[in-house]
Short mmCIF file of C-alpha atoms in Angstrom, two decimals:
data_model
loop_
_atom_site.label_atom_id
_atom_site.label_comp_id
_atom_site.label_asym_id
_atom_site.label_seq_id
_atom_site.Cartn_x
_atom_site.Cartn_y
_atom_site.Cartn_z
CA MET A 26 5.73 21.87 13.64
CA ALA A 27 3.72 22.83 10.89
CA THR A 28 2.38 25.79 10.52
CA ILE A 29 -1.49 26.12 9.81
CA LEU A 30 -3.96 29.07 8.10
CA VAL A 31 -7.26 29.52 10.23
CA VAL A 32 -9.71 31.50 7.80
CA ASP A 33 -12.37 32.84 10.00
CA ASP A 34 -14.66 35.74 11.11
CA ALA A 35 -15.96 35.24 14.08
CA ALA A 36 -12.91 36.07 16.94
CA PHE A 37 -14.13 32.66 18.85
CA MET A 38 -13.88 30.28 16.68
CA ARG A 39 -10.22 31.93 15.80
CA MET A 40 -9.45 31.59 19.55
CA ARG A 41 -10.92 28.13 19.72
CA MET A 42 -9.47 26.60 17.02
CA SER A 43 -6.03 27.63 18.32
CA LYS A 44 -6.49 26.95 21.29
CA ILE A 45 -7.25 22.83 19.64
CA LEU A 46 -3.58 23.11 17.40
CA SER A 47 -1.31 25.06 19.63
CA GLU A 48 -2.47 22.32 22.50
CA ALA A 49 -1.80 19.69 20.10
CA GLY A 50 1.79 21.63 18.66
CA TYR A 51 0.93 23.39 15.42
CA GLN A 52 1.93 26.98 15.20
CA VAL A 53 -1.51 28.68 14.17
CA VAL A 54 -1.70 31.93 11.64
CA GLN A 55 -4.64 33.84 11.47
CA ALA A 56 -7.44 35.54 8.96
CA GLU A 57 -10.65 37.69 9.33
CA ASN A 58 -11.56 37.19 6.36
CA GLY A 59 -10.90 35.85 2.13
CA LEU A 60 -8.93 38.54 1.71
CA GLU A 61 -7.03 38.44 4.71
CA ALA A 62 -6.74 34.82 4.18
CA VAL A 63 -5.38 35.07 0.65
CA ALA A 64 -2.27 37.83 1.71
CA LYS A 65 -1.18 36.01 4.34
CA TYR A 66 -1.47 31.99 2.44
CA LYS A 67 1.02 34.04 -0.05
CA SER A 68 3.38 35.65 2.87
CA GLU A 69 3.47 32.96 5.85
CA LYS A 70 3.43 30.12 3.60
CA PRO A 71 1.50 27.85 6.27
CA ASP A 72 1.35 24.36 5.65
CA ALA A 73 -2.16 24.11 5.84
CA VAL A 74 -5.71 25.54 5.62
CA LEU A 75 -8.75 25.64 7.57
CA MET A 76 -11.41 27.96 5.67
CA ASP A 77 -14.66 29.33 6.93
CA ILE A 78 -16.62 29.93 4.24
CA THR A 79 -19.08 32.72 5.31
CA MET A 80 -17.29 35.95 5.53
CA PRO A 81 -17.28 39.21 4.75
CA GLU A 82 -14.91 41.75 2.22
CA MET A 83 -14.09 37.94 0.69
CA ASP A 84 -15.75 34.52 1.00
CA GLY A 85 -13.70 31.01 1.86
CA LEU A 86 -15.12 29.55 -1.69
CA THR A 87 -13.46 32.69 -3.75
CA ALA A 88 -10.76 33.26 -1.44
CA LEU A 89 -10.02 28.73 -1.58
CA LYS A 90 -10.24 29.50 -5.83
CA GLU A 91 -7.68 32.20 -5.22
CA ILE A 92 -5.00 29.74 -3.37
CA LYS A 93 -5.41 27.19 -5.38
CA SER A 94 -4.74 29.40 -9.05
CA HIS A 95 -1.69 30.72 -6.73
CA ASP A 96 -0.66 27.58 -5.80
CA PRO A 97 -2.22 24.22 -7.25
CA ALA A 98 -0.89 22.17 -4.11
CA ALA A 99 -2.29 24.37 -1.65
CA ARG A 100 -3.86 22.14 1.18
CA VAL A 101 -7.51 23.64 2.73
CA ALA A 102 -10.00 21.66 4.21
CA MET A 103 -13.55 23.67 4.54
CA VAL A 104 -14.43 24.61 8.49
CA THR A 105 -18.30 25.91 7.86
CA ALA A 106 -21.73 26.15 9.15
CA LEU A 107 -22.54 25.80 5.40
CA GLY A 108 -23.21 22.15 4.95
CA GLN A 109 -25.46 21.98 1.26
CA GLN A 110 -24.98 19.56 -0.90
CA GLN A 111 -24.37 22.16 -3.16
CA ILE A 112 -21.78 23.60 -1.40
CA VAL A 113 -19.87 20.84 -0.53
CA LEU A 114 -19.59 19.87 -4.21
CA GLU A 115 -18.46 23.32 -5.35
CA ALA A 116 -15.81 23.07 -2.48
CA VAL A 117 -14.76 19.49 -3.54
CA LYS A 118 -14.74 21.01 -6.93
CA SER A 119 -11.97 24.39 -6.33
CA GLY A 120 -9.50 21.79 -4.69
CA ALA A 121 -10.43 21.65 -0.79
CA LYS A 122 -8.89 19.03 0.44
CA ASP A 123 -11.91 18.22 3.46
CA PHE A 124 -15.57 19.41 4.78
CA LEU A 125 -16.14 20.29 8.17
CA VAL A 126 -19.67 21.51 9.14
CA LYS A 127 -19.58 23.43 12.04
CA PRO A 128 -19.53 22.54 15.43
CA CYS A 129 -16.97 20.10 15.11
CA GLU A 130 -15.01 18.34 17.71
CA GLY A 131 -11.06 19.24 17.77
CA GLU A 132 -10.48 15.67 17.57
CA ARG A 133 -11.80 15.74 14.48
CA VAL A 134 -10.14 19.51 13.66
CA LEU A 135 -7.12 17.38 14.83
CA ALA A 136 -7.65 14.52 12.56
CA ALA A 137 -8.54 16.44 9.51
CA VAL A 138 -5.67 19.16 10.11
CA SER A 139 -3.39 16.08 10.05
CA LYS A 140 -4.57 14.50 7.18
CA LEU A 141 -3.88 17.63 5.58
CA CYS A 142 -0.15 17.56 6.20
CA ALA A 143 0.37 13.90 5.97
CA MET B 9 -54.79 26.49 -1.19
CA ALA B 10 -51.26 27.31 -2.28
CA GLN B 11 -50.72 28.70 0.79
CA GLU B 12 -52.07 25.58 3.13
CA ALA B 13 -49.65 23.66 0.15
CA LEU B 14 -46.88 26.21 1.48
CA VAL B 15 -46.99 26.04 4.73
CA GLN B 16 -47.41 22.47 4.52
CA MET B 17 -43.83 22.06 2.87
CA LEU B 18 -41.90 24.64 5.27
CA THR B 19 -43.10 23.11 8.10
CA LEU B 20 -41.25 20.05 6.39
CA VAL B 21 -37.98 21.62 6.29
CA ALA B 22 -38.38 23.50 9.00
CA ARG B 23 -38.63 20.01 11.00
CA ASP B 24 -35.39 18.91 9.12
CA GLY B 25 -33.88 22.71 9.95
CA ALA B 26 -34.73 22.04 13.85
CA VAL B 27 -32.40 18.44 13.97
CA ARG B 28 -29.99 19.92 11.98
CA ALA B 29 -30.03 22.99 14.10
CA GLY B 30 -31.07 20.40 17.80
CA ARG B 31 -27.64 18.77 17.21
CA GLY B 32 -25.39 21.54 16.16
CA LEU B 33 -26.25 23.46 19.73
CA SER B 34 -26.52 19.90 20.99
CA GLY B 35 -21.95 19.80 20.41
CA LEU B 36 -21.97 23.52 20.86
CA MET B 37 -22.82 23.20 24.29
CA GLY B 38 -22.04 20.08 25.17
CA GLN B 39 -25.88 19.79 26.28
CA GLN B 40 -28.95 17.94 24.54
CA ILE B 41 -31.08 21.02 23.18
CA SER B 42 -33.92 20.51 21.41
CA ILE B 43 -36.11 22.39 19.10
CA HIS B 44 -39.91 22.57 19.78
CA VAL B 45 -41.30 21.51 16.61
CA PRO B 46 -41.60 25.17 15.07
CA ASN B 47 -44.44 27.50 13.88
CA VAL B 48 -44.86 28.05 10.33
CA ARG B 49 -47.56 31.20 10.02
CA ILE B 50 -48.43 33.16 7.60
CA GLY B 51 -48.63 36.85 9.60
CA THR B 52 -47.12 36.69 12.78
CA LYS B 53 -48.29 38.45 15.78
CA ALA B 54 -46.27 40.00 19.19
CA ASP B 55 -47.05 36.19 20.87
CA ALA B 56 -43.38 35.12 19.24
CA CYS B 57 -41.65 37.24 21.89
CA ASP B 58 -43.48 34.92 24.77
CA ALA B 59 -40.53 32.64 23.65
CA VAL B 60 -37.79 35.41 25.41
CA GLY B 61 -39.64 37.29 27.59
CA GLY B 62 -42.13 39.76 26.38
CA GLU B 63 -41.78 41.98 24.19
CA GLU B 64 -39.88 44.33 25.85
CA ASN B 65 -37.80 41.68 27.07
CA LEU B 66 -33.83 42.93 26.03
CA VAL B 67 -32.42 40.66 24.16
CA LEU B 68 -29.11 39.31 22.55
CA GLY B 69 -28.88 37.50 19.17
CA ALA B 70 -28.18 37.35 15.85
CA TYR B 71 -29.46 38.71 12.23
CA LEU B 72 -28.32 37.07 9.31
CA SER B 73 -29.57 38.22 5.62
CA ILE B 74 -30.39 35.41 3.05
CA SER B 75 -29.60 35.93 -0.53
CA GLY B 76 -29.31 32.85 -3.61
CA ASP B 77 -32.31 30.75 -4.62
CA ILE B 78 -34.38 32.42 -2.01
CA THR B 79 -34.19 35.70 -0.31
CA GLY B 80 -34.88 36.73 3.31
CA HIS B 81 -34.59 37.20 6.73
CA VAL B 82 -32.88 34.72 10.08
CA MET B 83 -32.52 35.81 13.83
CA LEU B 84 -31.89 34.54 16.54
CA LEU B 85 -33.28 35.88 19.89
CA PHE B 86 -32.23 34.81 23.01
CA PRO B 87 -32.57 36.67 27.26
CA VAL B 88 -29.58 37.95 27.45
CA ALA B 89 -28.89 36.53 30.64
CA ARG B 90 -29.65 33.31 28.55
CA ALA B 91 -27.31 33.99 26.12
CA LEU B 92 -24.29 35.18 28.53
CA GLU B 93 -25.39 31.75 29.93
CA CYS B 94 -24.98 30.10 26.24
CA VAL B 95 -21.80 31.70 25.66
CA ASP B 96 -20.27 29.95 29.19
CA LEU B 97 -20.93 26.68 28.07
CA MET B 98 -19.59 27.39 24.58
CA CYS B 99 -16.10 28.60 25.61
CA GLY B 100 -16.18 25.61 28.73
CA GLN B 101 -17.07 28.02 31.75
CA ALA B 102 -18.82 26.92 34.12
CA PRO B 103 -22.84 29.42 33.46
CA GLY B 104 -22.39 32.66 35.23
CA THR B 105 -19.00 32.90 34.51
CA THR B 106 -19.50 36.01 31.71
CA VAL B 107 -21.89 38.44 33.05
CA GLU B 108 -21.92 41.01 30.28
CA PRO B 109 -21.88 41.01 26.89
CA ASP B 110 -18.25 42.12 25.82
CA GLU B 111 -16.66 41.79 22.84
CA LEU B 112 -16.48 38.27 22.56
CA ALA B 113 -18.87 36.84 24.00
CA GLN B 114 -21.04 38.31 21.00
CA SER B 115 -18.37 37.10 18.36
CA ALA B 116 -19.46 33.73 20.22
CA VAL B 117 -23.11 34.90 19.82
CA GLY B 118 -23.56 35.31 16.43
CA GLU B 119 -21.31 32.59 15.83
CA LEU B 120 -23.87 31.06 17.90
CA GLY B 121 -26.27 32.65 15.47
CA ASN B 122 -24.59 31.80 12.67
CA ILE B 123 -24.63 28.07 13.04
CA VAL B 124 -28.12 27.67 14.23
CA GLY B 125 -29.47 30.13 11.33
CA SER B 126 -27.73 27.59 8.56
CA ALA B 127 -28.60 24.87 9.82
CA PHE B 128 -32.32 25.77 8.69
CA VAL B 129 -30.88 27.04 5.65
CA ASN B 130 -28.98 24.16 4.88
CA ALA B 131 -32.38 22.36 4.97
CA LEU B 132 -34.82 24.65 3.48
CA ALA B 133 -31.42 23.94 0.28
CA ASP B 134 -31.11 20.55 0.25
CA ASP B 135 -34.60 19.63 0.81
CA LEU B 136 -35.81 21.59 -2.15
CA ASN B 137 -32.66 21.94 -4.44
CA LEU B 138 -30.84 25.53 -3.81
CA ILE B 139 -28.30 27.36 -3.34
CA LEU B 140 -28.72 30.00 -0.30
CA HIS B 141 -25.79 32.02 1.22
CA PRO B 142 -26.36 33.67 4.58
CA SER B 143 -24.60 36.62 4.75
CA PRO B 144 -22.15 36.82 7.87
CA PRO B 145 -24.19 37.34 11.82
CA THR B 146 -25.15 41.38 12.35
CA ILE B 147 -24.59 41.58 16.64
CA ILE B 148 -28.19 42.63 18.19
CA HIS B 149 -28.78 43.40 21.66
CA ASP B 150 -32.48 45.05 21.95
CA MET B 151 -36.04 45.16 23.22
CA ALA B 152 -37.47 41.77 21.61
CA ILE B 153 -40.90 43.31 19.66
CA ALA B 154 -38.56 45.75 18.34
CA LEU B 155 -36.36 43.31 15.83
CA VAL B 156 -39.72 41.03 16.01
CA GLN B 157 -41.62 43.83 14.76
CA SER B 158 -38.95 45.21 12.19
CA VAL B 159 -38.48 42.06 9.81
CA TYR B 160 -42.09 41.89 10.09
CA ALA B 161 -42.71 45.34 8.87
CA GLU B 162 -39.87 45.28 6.59
CA VAL B 163 -41.34 42.19 4.51
CA LEU B 164 -45.04 42.99 4.33
CA SER B 165 -43.71 46.91 3.02
CA GLN B 166 -42.51 45.26 -0.03
CA GLY B 167 -46.67 43.14 -0.53
CA GLY B 168 -48.17 40.06 -0.01
CA ASP B 169 -48.32 37.95 2.94
CA VAL B 170 -45.09 37.81 5.40
CA VAL B 171 -44.52 33.79 6.38
CA MET B 172 -42.56 33.27 9.24
CA MET B 173 -41.45 30.31 10.81
CA ASP B 174 -40.37 31.23 15.16
CA ALA B 175 -38.89 28.20 16.36
CA VAL B 176 -38.72 28.04 20.24
CA PHE B 177 -35.77 25.59 21.88
CA GLU B 178 -35.03 24.27 25.26
CA ASP B 179 -32.30 22.84 27.33
CA GLU B 180 -32.08 19.87 29.25
CA LYS B 181 -33.84 20.99 32.33
CA GLY B 182 -36.93 22.55 30.35
CA ARG B 183 -36.24 26.13 30.56
CA THR B 184 -36.02 28.18 27.20
CA ALA B 185 -33.54 28.63 25.05
CA GLY B 186 -33.82 30.92 22.65
CA LEU B 187 -36.29 31.40 19.47
CA LEU B 188 -35.52 31.82 16.17
CA ILE B 189 -37.39 33.39 13.09
CA VAL B 190 -37.04 33.31 10.00
CA ALA B 191 -38.70 34.79 7.11
CA PRO B 192 -38.11 34.66 2.93
CA ASP B 193 -38.86 37.65 1.32
CA PRO B 194 -42.11 38.02 -0.57
CA THR B 195 -40.38 37.66 -3.84
CA SER B 196 -39.44 34.37 -2.43
CA VAL B 197 -42.85 33.45 -1.31
CA GLU B 198 -43.59 33.74 -4.75
CA ARG B 199 -40.92 31.29 -5.78
CA LEU B 200 -41.06 28.86 -2.56
CA MET B 201 -45.24 28.63 -3.83
CA LYS B 202 -44.52 26.94 -7.18
CA VAL B 203 -41.95 24.43 -5.41
CA ALA B 204 -44.76 23.77 -2.92
CA ALA B 205 -47.83 23.38 -6.25
CA MET C 24 -37.32 62.54 35.28
CA THR C 25 -40.32 63.20 36.71
CA ALA C 26 -42.39 59.83 37.58
CA PRO C 27 -46.53 59.56 36.79
CA PRO C 28 -48.73 59.83 40.26
CA SER C 29 -47.84 56.58 42.39
CA GLU C 30 -51.56 55.18 41.46
CA ALA C 31 -50.38 55.41 37.67
CA ARG C 32 -52.22 52.68 35.69
CA ARG C 33 -50.12 51.57 31.81
CA VAL C 34 -52.23 51.34 29.18
CA SER C 35 -49.74 49.26 26.23
CA VAL C 36 -50.79 50.66 23.08
CA GLY C 37 -49.82 47.94 20.70
CA ILE C 38 -48.76 47.96 16.80
CA GLY C 39 -51.53 49.31 15.04
CA GLN C 40 -53.60 50.40 18.09
CA LEU C 41 -54.37 53.57 18.82
CA ALA C 42 -55.36 54.78 22.58
CA ILE C 43 -56.95 58.44 24.03
CA SER C 44 -57.13 59.34 27.26
CA ARG C 45 -58.34 62.01 29.98
CA ASP C 46 -57.55 59.65 32.90
CA PRO C 47 -54.71 61.84 34.86
CA LYS C 48 -53.51 58.81 36.45
CA GLU C 49 -52.64 56.89 33.27
CA VAL C 50 -49.91 56.64 31.24
CA LEU C 51 -50.44 55.80 27.56
CA VAL C 52 -47.03 53.15 26.51
CA ALA C 53 -46.12 52.07 22.86
CA TYR C 54 -43.38 49.52 24.07
CA GLY C 55 -40.89 48.27 21.75
CA LEU C 56 -40.82 50.84 18.82
CA GLY C 57 -38.13 49.45 15.87
CA SER C 58 -39.23 50.59 12.91
CA CYS C 59 -42.89 51.78 14.24
CA ILE C 60 -43.34 54.88 15.09
CA GLY C 61 -44.99 56.62 17.87
CA ILE C 62 -46.91 59.67 18.20
CA SER C 63 -48.38 61.10 20.73
CA CYS C 64 -51.07 64.15 21.48
CA TYR C 65 -51.35 66.46 24.43
CA ASP C 66 -54.32 69.37 24.42
CA PRO C 67 -53.10 71.38 27.43
CA GLN C 68 -56.10 73.29 27.79
CA SER C 69 -58.95 70.13 27.31
CA ARG C 70 -56.10 67.91 29.16
CA VAL C 71 -56.93 65.34 26.40
CA SER C 72 -53.51 62.73 25.41
CA GLY C 73 -53.40 60.32 22.91
CA LEU C 74 -50.90 57.45 21.69
CA ALA C 75 -51.43 56.04 18.14
CA HIS C 76 -48.63 52.88 17.29
CA VAL C 77 -47.88 52.77 13.31
CA LEU C 78 -46.94 50.37 11.69
CA LEU C 79 -46.83 51.12 7.68
CA PRO C 80 -46.30 54.06 5.91
CA SER C 81 -49.22 54.42 3.86
CA SER C 82 -52.34 52.23 2.85
CA ASP C 83 -52.20 52.59 -0.18
CA GLY C 84 -56.30 53.19 -0.31
CA LYS C 85 -56.42 50.35 1.34
CA ARG C 86 -59.86 49.54 3.87
CA VAL C 87 -58.56 50.16 7.52
CA GLU C 88 -59.10 46.72 10.09
CA ASP C 89 -61.01 48.04 12.71
CA ARG C 90 -59.01 46.01 15.14
CA GLU C 91 -55.43 47.88 13.60
CA PRO C 92 -56.68 51.46 13.18
CA ALA C 93 -53.19 52.78 13.58
CA ARG C 94 -51.46 50.05 11.12
CA PHE C 95 -51.05 52.96 8.54
CA ALA C 96 -49.33 56.11 8.96
CA ASP C 97 -52.34 57.92 7.21
CA THR C 98 -55.57 57.02 7.60
CA GLY C 99 -53.72 55.93 11.04
CA ILE C 100 -52.90 59.81 11.89
CA ASP C 101 -56.46 61.24 10.24
CA LEU C 102 -58.52 59.19 12.69
CA LEU C 103 -56.09 59.91 15.82
CA LEU C 104 -56.77 63.43 15.09
CA ARG C 105 -60.52 62.52 14.50
CA ARG C 106 -61.16 60.69 18.32
CA LEU C 107 -58.62 63.39 19.47
CA ALA C 108 -61.50 66.08 18.13
CA GLU C 109 -64.90 64.28 19.42
CA ALA C 110 -62.79 63.87 22.95
CA GLY C 111 -62.78 67.89 22.88
CA ALA C 112 -59.38 68.49 22.39
CA SER C 113 -58.66 70.97 19.52
CA PRO C 114 -55.94 70.54 16.41
CA ARG C 115 -54.97 74.02 16.96
CA ARG C 116 -53.69 73.38 20.30
CA LEU C 117 -51.77 70.36 20.52
CA ILE C 118 -48.58 69.56 20.98
CA VAL C 119 -47.31 66.29 19.17
CA LYS C 120 -44.63 64.49 19.75
CA VAL C 121 -42.73 61.91 18.07
CA ALA C 122 -40.45 58.36 17.99
CA GLY C 123 -39.08 55.50 16.20
CA GLY C 124 -38.11 54.55 12.66
CA ALA C 125 -35.89 52.89 14.07
CA ALA C 126 -33.17 50.29 11.41
CA VAL C 127 -31.94 48.38 14.78
CA LEU C 128 -30.80 45.59 12.23
CA GLY C 129 -27.90 48.11 12.38
CA PRO C 130 -25.58 50.48 9.61
CA ALA C 131 -25.11 46.57 7.45
CA ASN C 132 -27.85 45.84 6.92
CA ALA C 133 -29.42 49.39 5.80
CA GLU C 134 -29.65 48.51 2.63
CA LYS C 135 -32.50 45.75 3.31
CA PHE C 136 -34.00 48.12 5.70
CA LYS C 137 -35.78 51.24 4.78
CA ILE C 138 -39.34 51.36 6.93
CA GLY C 139 -38.42 53.51 9.58
CA GLU C 140 -37.08 55.62 7.72
CA ARG C 141 -40.21 55.43 4.89
CA ASN C 142 -42.42 56.01 8.48
CA ALA C 143 -41.05 58.97 9.40
CA GLU C 144 -41.36 60.50 6.55
CA ALA C 145 -44.31 59.22 5.99
CA ILE C 146 -46.07 60.39 9.25
CA ARG C 147 -44.27 63.89 8.80
CA GLU C 148 -45.89 64.25 5.95
CA ARG C 149 -50.13 63.43 6.98
CA LEU C 150 -49.08 65.63 10.03
CA LYS C 151 -48.08 68.59 7.58
CA HIS C 152 -50.88 67.90 5.74
CA HIS C 153 -52.98 68.97 8.30
CA GLY C 154 -50.91 71.68 8.77
CA ILE C 155 -49.05 70.14 11.99
CA ALA C 156 -45.51 70.82 13.41
CA PRO C 157 -44.09 68.13 16.27
CA ALA C 158 -43.05 69.85 19.04
CA ALA C 159 -40.42 67.23 19.49
CA THR C 160 -39.27 64.16 17.12
CA ASP C 161 -36.37 61.14 17.70
CA VAL C 162 -36.55 59.54 15.09
CA GLY C 163 -33.98 57.21 13.05
CA GLY C 164 -30.77 55.36 14.66
CA ALA C 165 -30.47 52.48 15.15
CA LYS C 166 -31.76 52.22 18.94
CA GLY C 167 -35.32 50.69 19.68
CA ARG C 168 -37.31 53.01 22.14
CA THR C 169 -40.36 52.61 24.20
CA LEU C 170 -42.45 55.92 24.24
CA GLU C 171 -45.06 56.77 26.62
CA VAL C 172 -47.05 59.31 27.39
CA HIS C 173 -48.54 61.16 30.98
CA VAL C 174 -51.86 61.51 30.54
CA GLY C 175 -52.87 64.11 32.99
CA THR C 176 -50.00 66.23 32.39
CA GLY C 177 -48.94 65.32 28.55
CA LYS C 178 -45.27 64.66 29.57
CA THR C 179 -43.95 62.69 26.96
CA PHE C 180 -40.87 60.17 27.81
CA VAL C 181 -38.50 57.91 25.74
CA ARG C 182 -36.48 55.69 26.31
CA THR C 183 -34.40 52.33 24.94
CA ALA C 184 -32.46 49.89 26.24
CA ALA C 185 -28.51 51.86 26.61
CA SER C 186 -30.82 55.14 27.87
CA PRO C 187 -33.24 55.64 31.05
CA ALA C 188 -36.07 57.68 30.29
CA ASN C 189 -35.62 61.33 28.54
CA GLU C 190 -38.15 64.02 28.47
CA LEU C 191 -39.26 63.99 24.95
#
């Protein structure tokens, strides 16, 4: 079964996303910030990434760019409260395959992950 | 004159922000949360604290600083018991389950602040064609007036007028669910005035 | 902690306000001092008490508005001392205590919130200018404080969200 890397600085969000994903049969790896996300992407080699944007140490857009430069085929979807037009554009331009604005329903998250892993 | 134009513009933006934040809150808590038409005013009085049970009342909430094209402060406050009820709703638990602000509850409150604060910031960004970055939330747990006056004083000490927006929201039963305060830094107020003109 | 007399009347001294009293049934209170500073004064001989609630460090020569006479540290302290003298207190006998000046948004936001520190410094400077050294201070930190002075005895107490009243 696919492994998903969940990146968010809020323990509450990591817990919620992990629950949704593991109940649907996915393996879950977590990271608390962009720096950890890049490191875990390299070490765990997940099938897809759900990336928050507003985080300490390194934000999600920067982490997205680093992951994409390491692996251009990386499958990353942003999951963030930062739903601004310019931010969506930047994320897509930098290679994000989807952009979910929080809060999002469990079904929306699963649909996005399923599309990513297809 | 310039101030009036600014207040008018911010009121429109604030309404958009209120709609976005209301949607976000309702989604998070699984019930209809409505936001009163936000109050945009130059200068603020302690009466902003009335919405959260008075000046000395203890509140639990989150603070975000804004950077980017506009800089400033965003703060979301709830009376403590109300914050914990929100946590229960967010976790799909019966209200009253969470009795103290433990680590997970604080993280949930921080995320609530992130979502609501970002909703307003997004409205400002999209409506005025700007790029804005809120910081990760700082959890705050203190007397309401101490928090509100600190933001007010910091902005005031940098010169110019304080433009503060406070929005009160309530749940399905008509009970006050929280208070949101947005205050741009004085240099940003100048910039916003130019945009409004 | 010693409680005030049972008929004690709490008088709230809001932001930018100051109050002087000789009524032993009164307790002057400054609620929720974040970056704000509360200055309590007591003359044990004339039994006059005063409390000022300061918001900003300096008037910069600006005119002080009647409705917020203690808004600034400099003009606020000057006025507090003048009013105390008018009420019969002697500056030489005054016991002065200072509380507040916190950075309530925490260390993560310390760079953006210097106002508490600046207020504390301004109060220190102005008191020094008047030849007054505070008998006790409780400033800085990251928690809001409520400061109260019991007019009859001059006893001053500070409490926070996390702790009950402690005598200052």
